[in-house]
Short mmCIF file of C-alpha atoms in Angstrom, two decimals:
data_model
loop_
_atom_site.label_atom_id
_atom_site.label_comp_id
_atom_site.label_asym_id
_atom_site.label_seq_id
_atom_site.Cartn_x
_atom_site.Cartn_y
_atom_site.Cartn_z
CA UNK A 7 -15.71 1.64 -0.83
CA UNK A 8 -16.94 -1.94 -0.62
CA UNK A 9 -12.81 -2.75 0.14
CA UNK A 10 -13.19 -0.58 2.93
CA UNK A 11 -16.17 -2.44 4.02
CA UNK A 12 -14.94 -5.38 4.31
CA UNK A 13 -11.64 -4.54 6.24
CA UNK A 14 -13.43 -2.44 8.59
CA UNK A 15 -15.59 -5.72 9.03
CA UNK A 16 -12.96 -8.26 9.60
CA UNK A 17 -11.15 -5.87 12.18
CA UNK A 18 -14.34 -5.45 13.81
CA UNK A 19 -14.79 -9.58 13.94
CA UNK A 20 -10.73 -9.83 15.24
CA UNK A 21 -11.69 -7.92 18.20
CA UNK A 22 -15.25 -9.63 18.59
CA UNK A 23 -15.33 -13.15 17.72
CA UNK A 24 -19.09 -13.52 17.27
CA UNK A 25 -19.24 -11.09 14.48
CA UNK A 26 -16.81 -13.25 12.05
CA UNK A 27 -20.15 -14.53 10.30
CA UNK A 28 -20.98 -11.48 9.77
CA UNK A 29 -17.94 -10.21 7.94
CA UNK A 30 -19.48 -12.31 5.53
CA UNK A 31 -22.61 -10.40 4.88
CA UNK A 32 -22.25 -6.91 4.34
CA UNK A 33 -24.61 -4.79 3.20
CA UNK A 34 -23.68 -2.43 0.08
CA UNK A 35 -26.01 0.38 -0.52
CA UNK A 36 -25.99 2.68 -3.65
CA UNK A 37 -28.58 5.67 -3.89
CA UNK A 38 -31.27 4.14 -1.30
CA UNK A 39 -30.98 0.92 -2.56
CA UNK A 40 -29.08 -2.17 -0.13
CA UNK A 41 -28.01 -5.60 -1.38
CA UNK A 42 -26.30 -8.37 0.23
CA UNK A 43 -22.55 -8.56 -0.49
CA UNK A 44 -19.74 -10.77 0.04
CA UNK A 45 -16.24 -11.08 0.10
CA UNK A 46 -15.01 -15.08 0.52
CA UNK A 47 -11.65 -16.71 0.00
CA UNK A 48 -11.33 -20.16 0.18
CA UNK A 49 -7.92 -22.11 0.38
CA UNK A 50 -6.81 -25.79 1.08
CA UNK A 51 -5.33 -28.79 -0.35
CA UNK A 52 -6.73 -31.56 -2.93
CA UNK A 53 -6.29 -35.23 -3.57
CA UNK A 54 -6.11 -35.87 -7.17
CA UNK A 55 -5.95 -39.18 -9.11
CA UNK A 56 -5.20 -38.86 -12.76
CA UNK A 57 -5.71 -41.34 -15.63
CA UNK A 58 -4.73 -41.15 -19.43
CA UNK A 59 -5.97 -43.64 -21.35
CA UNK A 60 -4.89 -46.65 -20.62
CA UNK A 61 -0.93 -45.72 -20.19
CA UNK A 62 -0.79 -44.60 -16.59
CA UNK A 63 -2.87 -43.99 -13.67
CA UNK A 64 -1.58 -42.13 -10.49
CA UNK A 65 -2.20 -40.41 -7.53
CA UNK A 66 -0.88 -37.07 -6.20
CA UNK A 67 -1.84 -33.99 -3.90
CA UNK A 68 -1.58 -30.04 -4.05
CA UNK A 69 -2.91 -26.73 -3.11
CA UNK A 70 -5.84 -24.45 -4.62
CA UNK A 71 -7.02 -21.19 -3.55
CA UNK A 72 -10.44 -19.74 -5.00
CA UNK A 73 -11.97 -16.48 -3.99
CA UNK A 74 -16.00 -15.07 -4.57
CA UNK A 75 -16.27 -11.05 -4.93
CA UNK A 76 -20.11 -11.69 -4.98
CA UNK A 77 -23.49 -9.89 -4.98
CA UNK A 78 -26.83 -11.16 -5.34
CA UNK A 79 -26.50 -11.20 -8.96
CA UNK A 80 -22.81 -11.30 -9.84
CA UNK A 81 -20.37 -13.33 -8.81
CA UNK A 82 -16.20 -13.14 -10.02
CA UNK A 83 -14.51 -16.04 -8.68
CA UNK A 84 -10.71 -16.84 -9.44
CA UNK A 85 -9.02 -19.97 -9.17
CA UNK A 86 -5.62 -21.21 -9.11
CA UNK A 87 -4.14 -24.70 -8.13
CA UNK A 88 -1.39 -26.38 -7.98
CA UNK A 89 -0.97 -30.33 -8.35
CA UNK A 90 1.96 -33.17 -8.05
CA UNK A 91 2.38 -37.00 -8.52
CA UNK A 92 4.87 -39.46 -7.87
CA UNK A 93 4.95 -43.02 -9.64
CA UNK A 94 6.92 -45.46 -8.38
CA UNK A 95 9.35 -46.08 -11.68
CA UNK A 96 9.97 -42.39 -10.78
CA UNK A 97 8.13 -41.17 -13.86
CA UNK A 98 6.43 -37.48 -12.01
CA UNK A 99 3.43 -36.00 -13.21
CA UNK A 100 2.22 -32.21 -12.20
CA UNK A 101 -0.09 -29.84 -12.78
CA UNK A 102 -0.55 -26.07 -12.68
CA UNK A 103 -3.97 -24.07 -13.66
CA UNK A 104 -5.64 -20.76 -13.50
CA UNK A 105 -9.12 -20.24 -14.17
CA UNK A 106 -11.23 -17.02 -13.80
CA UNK A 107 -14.99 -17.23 -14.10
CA UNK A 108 -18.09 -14.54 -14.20
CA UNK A 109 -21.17 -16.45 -12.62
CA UNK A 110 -24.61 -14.56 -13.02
CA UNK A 111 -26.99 -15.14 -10.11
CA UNK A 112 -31.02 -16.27 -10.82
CA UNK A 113 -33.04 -17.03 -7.84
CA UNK A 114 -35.59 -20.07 -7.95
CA UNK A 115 -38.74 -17.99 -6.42
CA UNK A 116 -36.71 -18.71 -3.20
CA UNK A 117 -34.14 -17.04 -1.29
CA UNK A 118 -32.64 -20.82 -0.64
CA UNK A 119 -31.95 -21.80 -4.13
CA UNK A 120 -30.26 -20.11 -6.97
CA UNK A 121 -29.30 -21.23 -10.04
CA UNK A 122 -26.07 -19.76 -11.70
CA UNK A 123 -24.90 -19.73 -14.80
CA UNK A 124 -20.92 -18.73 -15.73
CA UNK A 125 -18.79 -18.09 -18.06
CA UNK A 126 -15.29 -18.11 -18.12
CA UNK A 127 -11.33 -18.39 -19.41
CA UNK A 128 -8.79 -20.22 -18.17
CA UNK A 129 -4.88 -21.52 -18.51
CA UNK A 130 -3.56 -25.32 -17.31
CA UNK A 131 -0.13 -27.48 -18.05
CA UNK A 132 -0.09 -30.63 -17.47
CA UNK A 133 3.33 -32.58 -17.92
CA UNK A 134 5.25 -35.92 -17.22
CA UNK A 135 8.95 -35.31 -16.00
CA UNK A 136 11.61 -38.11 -15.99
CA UNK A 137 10.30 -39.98 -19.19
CA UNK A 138 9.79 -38.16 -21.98
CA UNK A 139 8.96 -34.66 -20.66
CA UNK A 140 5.58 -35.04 -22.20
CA UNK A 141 3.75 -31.49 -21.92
CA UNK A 142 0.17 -30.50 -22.76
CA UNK A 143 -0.71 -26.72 -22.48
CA UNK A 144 -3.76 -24.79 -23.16
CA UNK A 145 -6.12 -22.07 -23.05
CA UNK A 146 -9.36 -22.76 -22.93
CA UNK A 147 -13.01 -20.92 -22.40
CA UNK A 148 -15.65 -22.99 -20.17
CA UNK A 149 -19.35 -22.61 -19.95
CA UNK A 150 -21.42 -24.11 -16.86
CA UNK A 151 -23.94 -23.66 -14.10
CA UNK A 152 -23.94 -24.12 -10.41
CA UNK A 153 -27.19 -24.53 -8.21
CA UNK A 154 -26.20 -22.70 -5.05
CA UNK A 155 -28.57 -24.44 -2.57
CA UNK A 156 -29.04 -22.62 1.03
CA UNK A 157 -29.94 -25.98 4.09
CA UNK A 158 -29.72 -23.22 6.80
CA UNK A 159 -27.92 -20.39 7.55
CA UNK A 160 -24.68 -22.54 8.59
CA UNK A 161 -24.34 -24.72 5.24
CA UNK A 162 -25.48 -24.56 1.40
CA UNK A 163 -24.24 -27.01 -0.84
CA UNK A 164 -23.50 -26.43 -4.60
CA UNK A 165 -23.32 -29.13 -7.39
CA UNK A 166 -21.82 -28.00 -10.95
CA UNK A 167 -21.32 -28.90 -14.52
CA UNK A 168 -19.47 -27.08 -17.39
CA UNK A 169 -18.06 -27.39 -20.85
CA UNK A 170 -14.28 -26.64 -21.54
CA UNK A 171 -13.14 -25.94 -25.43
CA UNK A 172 -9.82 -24.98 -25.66
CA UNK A 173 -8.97 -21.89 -27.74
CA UNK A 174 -4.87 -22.90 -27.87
CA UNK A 175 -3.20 -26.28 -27.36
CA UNK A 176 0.18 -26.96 -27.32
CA UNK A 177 0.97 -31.34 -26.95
CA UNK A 178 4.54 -32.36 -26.47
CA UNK A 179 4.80 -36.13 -26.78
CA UNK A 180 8.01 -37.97 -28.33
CA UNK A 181 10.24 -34.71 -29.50
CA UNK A 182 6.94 -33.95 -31.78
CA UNK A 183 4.64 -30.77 -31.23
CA UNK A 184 1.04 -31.06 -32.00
CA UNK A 185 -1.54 -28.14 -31.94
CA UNK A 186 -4.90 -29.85 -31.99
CA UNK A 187 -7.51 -28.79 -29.76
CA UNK A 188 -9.08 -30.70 -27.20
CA UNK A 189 -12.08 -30.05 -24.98
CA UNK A 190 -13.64 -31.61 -21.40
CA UNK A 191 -16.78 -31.85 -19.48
CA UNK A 192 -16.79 -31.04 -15.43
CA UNK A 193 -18.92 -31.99 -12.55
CA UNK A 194 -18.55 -31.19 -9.05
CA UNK A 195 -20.34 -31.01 -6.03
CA UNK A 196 -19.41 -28.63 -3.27
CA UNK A 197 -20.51 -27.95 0.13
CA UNK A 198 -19.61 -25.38 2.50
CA UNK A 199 -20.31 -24.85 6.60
CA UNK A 200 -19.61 -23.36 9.14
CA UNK A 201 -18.71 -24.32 12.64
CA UNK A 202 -18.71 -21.85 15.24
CA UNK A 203 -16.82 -18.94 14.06
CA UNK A 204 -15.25 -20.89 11.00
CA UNK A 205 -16.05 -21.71 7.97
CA UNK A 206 -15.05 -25.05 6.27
CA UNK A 207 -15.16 -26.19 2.18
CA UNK A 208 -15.58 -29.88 0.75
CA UNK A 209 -15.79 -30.51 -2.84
CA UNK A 210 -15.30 -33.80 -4.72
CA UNK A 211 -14.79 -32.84 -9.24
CA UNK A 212 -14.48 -34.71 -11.89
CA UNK A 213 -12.81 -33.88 -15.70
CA UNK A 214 -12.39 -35.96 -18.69
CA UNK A 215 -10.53 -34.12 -21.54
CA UNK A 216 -10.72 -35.74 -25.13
CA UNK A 217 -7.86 -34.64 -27.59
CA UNK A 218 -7.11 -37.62 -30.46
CA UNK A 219 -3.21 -37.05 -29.60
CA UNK A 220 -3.68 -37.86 -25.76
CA UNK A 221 -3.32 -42.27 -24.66
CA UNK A 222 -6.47 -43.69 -25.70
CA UNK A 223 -7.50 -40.28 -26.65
CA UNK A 224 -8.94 -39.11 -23.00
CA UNK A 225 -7.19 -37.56 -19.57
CA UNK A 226 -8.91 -37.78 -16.41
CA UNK A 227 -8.88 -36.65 -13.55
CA UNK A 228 -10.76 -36.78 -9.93
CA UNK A 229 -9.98 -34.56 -7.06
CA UNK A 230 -11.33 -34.21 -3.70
CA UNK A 231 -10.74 -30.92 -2.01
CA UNK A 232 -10.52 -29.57 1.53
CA UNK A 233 -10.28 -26.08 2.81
CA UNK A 234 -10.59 -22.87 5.37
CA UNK A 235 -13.04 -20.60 4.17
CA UNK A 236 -12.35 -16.82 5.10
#
């Protein structure tokens, strides 16, 4: 049913332009009882600068696509992106991750402010082609929080923090294979706004991962994201 809501909504906003904020906002009601739901996909493209140890540093750029099947206290939010760099000795570095995460909604004794707390699982490779094929893959689970903080009814802006631990690590590095888990702190800081009838996303993150077979022991990375919200 709340599928059905939500395309009946957008069709409605195709043929009347005003209403696309509301597609946003629809209201589910279950035996007398109506909360605010919402139905958001976000997708864009990132700059991304990534460091390990002290061996290389580089810059590259990608893709990401995140969605929000949300309700005033549950959110399910999955991620993927998609990331590439070039060095000049033609050493290339890429990256490929999907994350899925369960945030629970709290409200600050204010309908502006919320603070949410998540949990969540996620996959990401991370490799070096045209040197020695190095490869690090793993599975991880991640704890964090958001505060979700409403200025006005065309922008809220969200900073974040969470704890990655991976639950399976795979290192490639010099035709050995080495299994020993790593694990990362996050920070971000997103905002999102709209503009007339569209809605924009900003984000700048941040993640250093610590595993003792990694250069200098550390990988990390710092993107800055822009996309369309739907």
């Amino acid at each position: 049913m709340k599928k059905v809501l939500a395309v009946t909504a957008l069709l409605i906003a195709s043929i009347q332009p005003s209403l696309a904020k509301e597609s946003l906002e629809l209201m589910r009601c279950e035996e007398g009882s109506c909360s605010k739901s919402y139905d958001v996909i976000r997708i864009g493209a990132l700059y991304s600068h990534l460091k390990e140890g002290n061996d290389y540093k580089t810059n590259g750029g990608g893709l990401f696509l995140n969605a929000e099947n949300l309700s005033d206290d549950l959110s399910f939010e999955p991620h993927i992106e998609y990331a590439t760099y070039q060095k000049k000795n033609g050493v290339r570095a890429y990256r490929h991750k999907e994350e899925f995460n369960l945030k629970f909604g709290i409200p600050l004794g204010t309908n502006s402010v919320s603070l949410r707390p998540s949990i969540g699982v996620g996959h990401e490779l991370t490799g070096l082609k045209g040197q020695d094929n190095t490869k690090l893959r793993h599975i991880y689970g991640r704890i964090g929080a958001d505060l979700r903080i409403t200025a006005n009814e065309n922008f809220h802006i969200t900073p974040s923090i969470a704890y990655v631990k991976d639950v399976y690590t795979r290192l490639k590095y010099d035709g050995d294979s080495y299994t020993h888990g790593g694990h990362a702190f996050e920070y971000g800081l997103t905002g999102d706004f709209t503009i007339g009838n569209h809605g924009f996303t900003t984000g700048i993150y941040a993640q250093n991962y610590k595993n003792s077979h990694i250069g200098e022991n550390s990988l990390k990375r710092y993107d800055v994201r822009l996309g369309y919200k739907f």
